[in-house]
Amino acid sequence: MDTMPPSEVASFRAALKSAKHIVALAGAGLSAASGIGTFRGAGGLWRQYDALSLATPEAFAENPSRVWQFYHARRETARAAVPNAGHLELALLSSPTQRASLAPSSKSFTLITQNVDGLSPRAVSTAAPNGEGEPPLEMHGSLWRTICTSCHTVSPNTDSPISPGLAGTEHHPLTERELPLPRSALPHCACGGLLRPGVVWFGETPPHLENIDGILRRCDLCLAVGTSSTVYPAAGFAGGVRSRGGRVAVFNLEGEGGGGAAEWFWGGRAEETLPRALGVEEEVGGLV
């Protein structure tokens, strides 16, 4: 049986053409095809640690060396990855020129990503001509930023390695514990303070929430892409759009996602279902 019946695809495309304010919510499933681990379920361990337990201020305070080795490994994995067709399709929508044929009535498009790998901003640079693409809102921060624990300066950082002491630690056997690095081997600010990854950890408040709330209140079409809708506040975004009369399409490999708000649900890999739903397989294929 066709998992994307033509009648459903047609009704979705009609909704897209008439939508005025479109929002895409991206989760870890969007980056899975690029080789970025989700660190949930069976893949939830880094060395012998629950990866989610390392994403807390308390874990960093207790053992900054362990947490930095975890994030250094994630940075190096993300550095080697490339945006997939799902990233590129959302990047096309971020460009008013590219969006005109898909959503001619649209006045705005916003990509809100929960991912910290930087692949969505890279996709916008690739797919949107002349730098006209709207950058995504990275509500959980970015691996490519740091925050000083002393002066609190937030800075972009794409160094590889981010500090000499972390060089090669990503190749240390995963069956063994992390290396016992001294604090002096970790990344430091110009002020001398210890740097931390520029991501939002459990227990911290994501940035942009006031801006996101305003964007979602006017949204009339929401695309939930590769998100299981289990981590709040993002887990309630699609449901909020639906409760205000907006329409929701979900593209997710496992389960419905979207908080049960889906009018259209397509199970499968987002990098396959999203371009097909929008009818841009050839355009995206030329960018991959």
Short mmCIF file of C-alpha atoms in Angstrom, two decimals:
data_model
loop_
_atom_site.label_atom_id
_atom_site.label_comp_id
_atom_site.label_asym_id
_atom_site.label_seq_id
_atom_site.Cartn_x
_atom_site.Cartn_y
_atom_site.Cartn_z
CA MET A 1 0.00 0.00 0.00
CA ASP A 2 1.26 3.48 -0.86
CA THR A 3 2.31 5.17 2.39
CA MET A 4 1.72 8.54 0.76
CA PRO A 5 -1.68 8.30 -0.97
CA PRO A 6 -2.01 10.80 -3.85
CA SER A 7 -5.19 12.28 -2.39
CA GLU A 8 -3.42 13.12 0.88
CA VAL A 9 -0.40 14.56 -0.93
CA ALA A 10 -2.74 16.69 -3.06
CA SER A 11 -4.63 18.04 -0.05
CA PHE A 12 -1.37 18.85 1.72
CA ARG A 13 0.01 20.70 -1.31
CA ALA A 14 -3.23 22.69 -1.56
CA ALA A 15 -2.88 23.68 2.10
CA LEU A 16 0.74 24.67 1.49
CA LYS A 17 -0.24 26.86 -1.47
CA SER A 18 -2.80 28.75 0.59
CA ALA A 19 -0.80 28.99 3.83
CA LYS A 20 0.36 32.43 4.90
CA HIS A 21 2.60 31.76 7.88
CA ILE A 22 4.43 28.42 7.75
CA VAL A 23 6.51 26.96 10.56
CA ALA A 24 8.70 23.87 10.45
CA LEU A 25 9.67 22.15 13.70
CA ALA A 26 12.77 19.99 13.24
CA GLY A 27 13.99 17.27 15.58
CA ALA A 28 16.78 14.71 15.76
CA GLY A 29 15.18 12.48 13.12
CA LEU A 30 15.93 15.12 10.49
CA SER A 31 19.68 14.71 10.98
CA ALA A 32 19.71 10.93 11.39
CA ALA A 33 20.32 10.36 7.65
CA SER A 34 23.39 12.59 7.91
CA GLY A 35 24.89 10.22 10.48
CA ILE A 36 24.05 12.25 13.57
CA GLY A 37 23.04 10.00 16.48
CA THR A 38 19.85 10.79 18.36
CA PHE A 39 21.18 9.50 21.72
CA ARG A 40 17.76 8.10 22.54
CA GLY A 41 16.53 4.55 22.87
CA ALA A 42 19.02 1.86 21.90
CA GLY A 43 21.54 4.47 20.79
CA GLY A 44 21.40 6.41 24.03
CA LEU A 45 24.82 5.54 25.44
CA TRP A 46 28.15 7.32 25.03
CA ARG A 47 30.84 5.05 26.38
CA GLN A 48 28.96 3.54 29.34
CA TYR A 49 27.08 6.72 30.19
CA ASP A 50 23.50 7.65 29.46
CA ALA A 51 24.16 10.45 26.97
CA LEU A 52 21.19 12.48 28.22
CA SER A 53 22.68 12.47 31.73
CA LEU A 54 25.71 14.32 30.36
CA ALA A 55 23.53 17.15 29.03
CA THR A 56 23.03 18.89 32.39
CA PRO A 57 24.72 21.74 34.27
CA GLU A 58 25.26 19.32 37.16
CA ALA A 59 27.18 16.85 34.98
CA PHE A 60 29.44 19.65 33.74
CA ALA A 61 30.07 20.95 37.25
CA GLU A 62 30.93 17.44 38.46
CA ASN A 63 33.18 16.42 35.56
CA PRO A 64 33.79 19.04 32.85
CA SER A 65 36.43 16.83 31.22
CA ARG A 66 33.94 14.02 30.61
CA VAL A 67 31.29 16.38 29.27
CA TRP A 68 33.76 18.19 27.00
CA GLN A 69 35.03 14.90 25.56
CA PHE A 70 31.42 13.97 24.79
CA TYR A 71 30.72 17.28 23.05
CA HIS A 72 34.07 17.35 21.27
CA ALA A 73 33.20 13.94 19.76
CA ARG A 74 29.79 15.28 18.71
CA ARG A 75 31.41 18.33 17.10
CA GLU A 76 33.78 16.18 15.07
CA THR A 77 30.91 13.93 13.93
CA ALA A 78 28.84 16.96 12.91
CA ARG A 79 31.83 18.52 11.15
CA ALA A 80 32.15 15.46 8.89
CA ALA A 81 28.40 15.30 8.18
CA VAL A 82 26.61 16.96 5.28
CA PRO A 83 23.00 18.24 5.11
CA ASN A 84 20.62 15.66 3.67
CA ALA A 85 17.59 16.10 1.41
CA GLY A 86 15.34 16.93 4.37
CA HIS A 87 17.60 19.77 5.49
CA LEU A 88 17.80 21.07 1.94
CA GLU A 89 14.04 20.99 1.38
CA LEU A 90 13.45 23.09 4.49
CA ALA A 91 16.24 25.39 3.32
CA LEU A 92 14.41 25.88 0.01
CA LEU A 93 11.33 26.96 1.93
CA SER A 94 13.43 29.50 3.84
CA SER A 95 14.14 31.33 0.57
CA PRO A 96 11.31 33.63 -0.62
CA THR A 97 12.39 33.08 -4.23
CA GLN A 98 12.38 29.31 -3.94
CA ARG A 99 9.20 29.28 -1.85
CA ALA A 100 7.16 31.29 -4.32
CA SER A 101 6.18 28.29 -6.43
CA LEU A 102 5.47 25.97 -3.49
CA ALA A 103 3.65 28.38 -1.22
CA PRO A 104 2.68 31.42 -3.30
CA SER A 105 0.42 32.88 -0.60
CA SER A 106 3.05 32.67 2.12
CA LYS A 107 4.21 35.77 3.92
CA SER A 108 6.67 34.03 6.22
CA PHE A 109 8.47 30.76 6.85
CA THR A 110 10.30 29.94 10.06
CA LEU A 111 12.40 26.87 10.80
CA ILE A 112 12.62 26.12 14.52
CA THR A 113 15.19 23.41 15.08
CA GLN A 114 15.88 21.44 18.23
CA ASN A 115 19.11 20.17 16.69
CA VAL A 116 22.48 21.56 17.73
CA ASP A 117 24.55 20.10 14.87
CA GLY A 118 24.52 23.18 12.62
CA LEU A 119 23.33 21.25 9.55
CA SER A 120 20.22 23.37 9.02
CA PRO A 121 22.17 26.67 8.85
CA ARG A 122 24.62 25.01 6.46
CA ALA A 123 21.72 23.82 4.29
CA VAL A 124 20.32 27.36 4.08
CA SER A 125 23.71 28.58 2.86
CA THR A 126 23.67 25.86 0.18
CA ALA A 127 20.07 26.07 -1.04
CA ALA A 128 19.10 29.72 -0.67
CA PRO A 129 20.59 31.94 -3.38
CA ASN A 130 22.30 35.23 -2.61
CA GLY A 131 22.05 34.73 1.13
CA GLU A 132 18.31 35.46 1.15
CA GLY A 133 17.36 32.43 3.26
CA GLU A 134 16.09 33.05 6.77
CA PRO A 135 18.43 31.42 9.31
CA PRO A 136 16.75 28.85 11.56
CA LEU A 137 15.99 29.48 15.20
CA GLU A 138 18.26 27.07 17.07
CA MET A 139 16.20 26.75 20.24
CA HIS A 140 18.59 24.30 21.90
CA GLY A 141 21.72 26.24 21.01
CA SER A 142 24.60 25.06 18.87
CA LEU A 143 27.68 22.87 19.10
CA TRP A 144 29.44 25.68 17.25
CA ARG A 145 29.08 28.22 20.05
CA THR A 146 30.65 28.41 23.49
CA ILE A 147 29.65 30.15 26.71
CA CYS A 148 32.20 31.36 29.23
CA THR A 149 31.38 30.21 32.75
CA SER A 150 33.10 33.32 34.15
CA CYS A 151 32.27 36.33 31.94
CA HIS A 152 29.28 34.62 30.23
CA THR A 153 30.35 35.70 26.75
CA VAL A 154 28.71 33.67 23.97
CA SER A 155 31.04 33.17 21.00
CA PRO A 156 31.03 31.23 17.72
CA ASN A 157 33.74 28.56 17.60
CA THR A 158 34.43 26.12 14.78
CA ASP A 159 37.98 25.19 15.80
CA SER A 160 39.06 21.59 15.35
CA PRO A 161 39.96 20.60 17.95
CA ILE A 162 38.33 23.18 20.15
CA SER A 163 41.34 22.88 22.47
CA PRO A 164 44.67 21.05 21.92
CA GLY A 165 44.02 18.83 24.91
CA LEU A 166 40.90 17.35 23.31
CA ALA A 167 42.66 16.45 20.05
CA GLY A 168 42.13 12.80 19.20
CA THR A 169 40.00 11.98 22.23
CA GLU A 170 37.12 11.14 19.86
CA HIS A 171 39.18 8.14 18.68
CA HIS A 172 39.65 6.73 22.19
CA PRO A 173 37.93 3.27 22.24
CA LEU A 174 34.24 3.64 23.10
CA THR A 175 34.42 0.51 25.24
CA GLU A 176 36.64 2.39 27.68
CA ARG A 177 36.01 5.30 30.01
CA GLU A 178 36.91 8.81 28.92
CA LEU A 179 40.52 9.97 29.28
CA PRO A 180 41.48 11.67 32.58
CA LEU A 181 42.19 15.15 31.21
CA PRO A 182 43.14 17.99 33.56
CA ARG A 183 41.01 21.13 33.62
CA SER A 184 43.84 23.02 31.94
CA ALA A 185 43.42 20.85 28.81
CA LEU A 186 39.83 22.01 28.30
CA PRO A 187 38.67 25.06 26.30
CA HIS A 188 39.12 28.41 28.05
CA CYS A 189 37.98 31.95 27.37
CA ALA A 190 40.33 34.87 26.77
CA CYS A 191 39.35 36.04 30.25
CA GLY A 192 40.70 32.78 31.68
CA GLY A 193 37.31 31.27 32.49
CA LEU A 194 36.36 27.72 31.57
CA LEU A 195 34.20 27.50 28.45
CA ARG A 196 31.14 25.26 28.22
CA PRO A 197 29.30 24.09 25.09
CA GLY A 198 26.81 26.64 23.79
CA VAL A 199 23.87 24.28 24.00
CA VAL A 200 20.76 24.27 26.16
CA TRP A 201 20.98 21.59 28.82
CA PHE A 202 18.15 19.91 30.69
CA GLY A 203 16.89 22.29 33.36
CA GLU A 204 17.83 25.40 31.35
CA THR A 205 15.45 27.73 29.51
CA PRO A 206 15.76 27.73 25.71
CA PRO A 207 16.37 31.09 24.02
CA HIS A 208 13.91 32.70 21.60
CA LEU A 209 10.82 31.43 23.49
CA GLU A 210 9.01 34.78 23.41
CA ASN A 211 9.76 35.15 19.71
CA ILE A 212 8.74 31.54 19.04
CA ASP A 213 5.44 32.04 20.87
CA GLY A 214 4.54 34.96 18.61
CA ILE A 215 5.53 33.02 15.49
CA LEU A 216 3.43 30.00 16.50
CA ARG A 217 0.38 32.13 17.33
CA ARG A 218 0.14 33.35 13.74
CA CYS A 219 1.13 30.01 12.17
CA ASP A 220 -1.53 28.46 9.93
CA LEU A 221 0.54 25.47 8.70
CA CYS A 222 3.05 23.57 10.82
CA LEU A 223 5.44 20.90 9.52
CA ALA A 224 6.80 18.68 12.30
CA VAL A 225 9.84 16.95 10.83
CA GLY A 226 11.76 14.18 12.56
CA THR A 227 10.57 15.04 16.04
CA SER A 228 9.03 12.66 18.55
CA SER A 229 7.44 15.58 20.46
CA THR A 230 8.54 14.30 23.85
CA VAL A 231 10.78 17.14 25.08
CA TYR A 232 9.05 20.29 26.31
CA PRO A 233 8.47 23.07 25.52
CA ALA A 234 8.84 22.01 21.85
CA ALA A 235 6.59 18.98 22.42
CA GLY A 236 3.57 21.28 22.74
CA PHE A 237 4.22 23.48 19.72
CA ALA A 238 2.30 21.51 17.06
CA GLY A 239 -0.64 20.90 19.38
CA GLY A 240 -0.83 24.61 20.13
CA VAL A 241 -0.96 25.44 16.42
CA ARG A 242 -3.78 22.92 15.88
CA SER A 243 -5.74 24.23 18.89
CA ARG A 244 -5.70 27.71 17.34
CA GLY A 245 -7.08 26.44 14.03
CA GLY A 246 -3.79 25.84 12.21
CA ARG A 247 -3.06 22.67 10.27
CA VAL A 248 -0.28 20.19 11.06
CA ALA A 249 1.68 17.77 8.89
CA VAL A 250 4.02 15.28 10.54
CA PHE A 251 7.01 13.58 8.91
CA ASN A 252 8.47 11.10 11.36
CA LEU A 253 10.08 7.67 11.27
CA GLU A 254 8.63 6.31 14.51
CA GLY A 255 5.21 7.09 15.94
CA GLU A 256 3.09 10.03 14.94
CA GLY A 257 4.93 12.80 16.74
CA GLY A 258 3.44 16.27 16.63
CA GLY A 259 1.69 15.66 19.94
CA GLY A 260 -1.21 13.86 18.21
CA ALA A 261 -2.11 17.02 16.29
CA ALA A 262 -1.43 15.71 12.78
CA GLU A 263 -3.90 16.22 9.98
CA TRP A 264 -1.37 14.55 7.69
CA PHE A 265 1.07 11.93 8.94
CA TRP A 266 3.73 10.30 6.82
CA GLY A 267 5.84 7.64 8.47
CA GLY A 268 9.30 7.03 7.08
CA ARG A 269 12.56 8.85 6.63
CA ALA A 270 12.03 12.59 6.53
CA GLU A 271 14.67 13.02 3.82
CA GLU A 272 12.45 10.86 1.58
CA THR A 273 8.89 11.76 2.58
CA LEU A 274 9.32 15.54 2.82
CA PRO A 275 10.63 16.17 -0.73
CA ARG A 276 8.00 13.77 -2.10
CA ALA A 277 5.16 15.52 -0.27
CA LEU A 278 6.27 18.87 -1.66
CA GLY A 279 7.07 17.51 -5.11
CA VAL A 280 10.64 18.76 -5.21
CA GLU A 281 12.63 15.53 -5.45
CA GLU A 282 14.52 16.74 -8.53
CA GLU A 283 15.34 20.17 -7.12
CA VAL A 284 16.66 18.71 -3.89
CA GLY A 285 18.46 15.92 -5.70
CA GLY A 286 20.50 18.50 -7.55
CA LEU A 287 21.74 19.98 -4.28
CA VAL A 288 22.68 16.80 -2.41
#
